[in-house]
């Protein structure tokens, strides 16, 4: 008989996560992307842990096991997320809320979950000076590879107002417009 594992939680929890945003070179459409793995989060569809596994391996690999590293990571609070800013390179990323459900493992930092979908984008981390910026309250820009300066100085992602003025000189409205278009496609909010 097949072993059935009871999920730790049956309801949806809200955690906090960092995302990169990436532009599809073909159509210029923006996607949310994981930080550590190069996984794109599909708009309108749940993101799955090990979503790219071969069909036969799907069921074995999908669950975040207690002693494994698998699953979709989420911090339990914005403070837990920001405390980890220096441990992984979060420059140029966005911090926001994520819905998680399915099998969920609890950790001191937060959770590892089976399924996830973004809920809101709240803060940006400047890719140059690492300033933490409120997306609702402060101007910002989104820098792309097209604006890279040289092979030695190549940054992309979220840019604070000061660094934008200094290095990019992008129009202030453009970043918010680009992000709003992304939020609309994903059906998420900017808070
Ligand atoms: Zn900056």
Tab-separated table of C-alpha atoms and ligand atoms in Angstrom, residues 126-131 133 158-164 167, ligand 1:
chain	number	residue	atom	x	y	z
A	126	UNK	CA	18.939	48.670	-4.663
A	127	UNK	CA	21.334	46.699	-6.868
A	128	UNK	CA	24.095	49.275	-6.312
A	129	UNK	CA	23.899	50.599	-2.714
A	130	UNK	CA	21.554	47.940	-1.181
A	131	UNK	CA	19.175	50.615	0.112
A	133	UNK	CA	13.046	51.110	-0.624
A	158	UNK	CA	15.934	47.360	-8.681
A	159	UNK	CA	17.656	50.765	-8.451
A	160	UNK	CA	16.998	53.415	-5.775
A	161	UNK	CA	16.328	57.027	-6.726
A	162	UNK	CA	19.813	58.213	-5.776
A	163	UNK	CA	21.655	55.531	-7.734
A	164	UNK	CA	19.313	55.992	-10.681
A	167	UNK	CA	24.260	55.992	-12.871
B	1	LIG	ZN1	21.018	52.799	-4.496
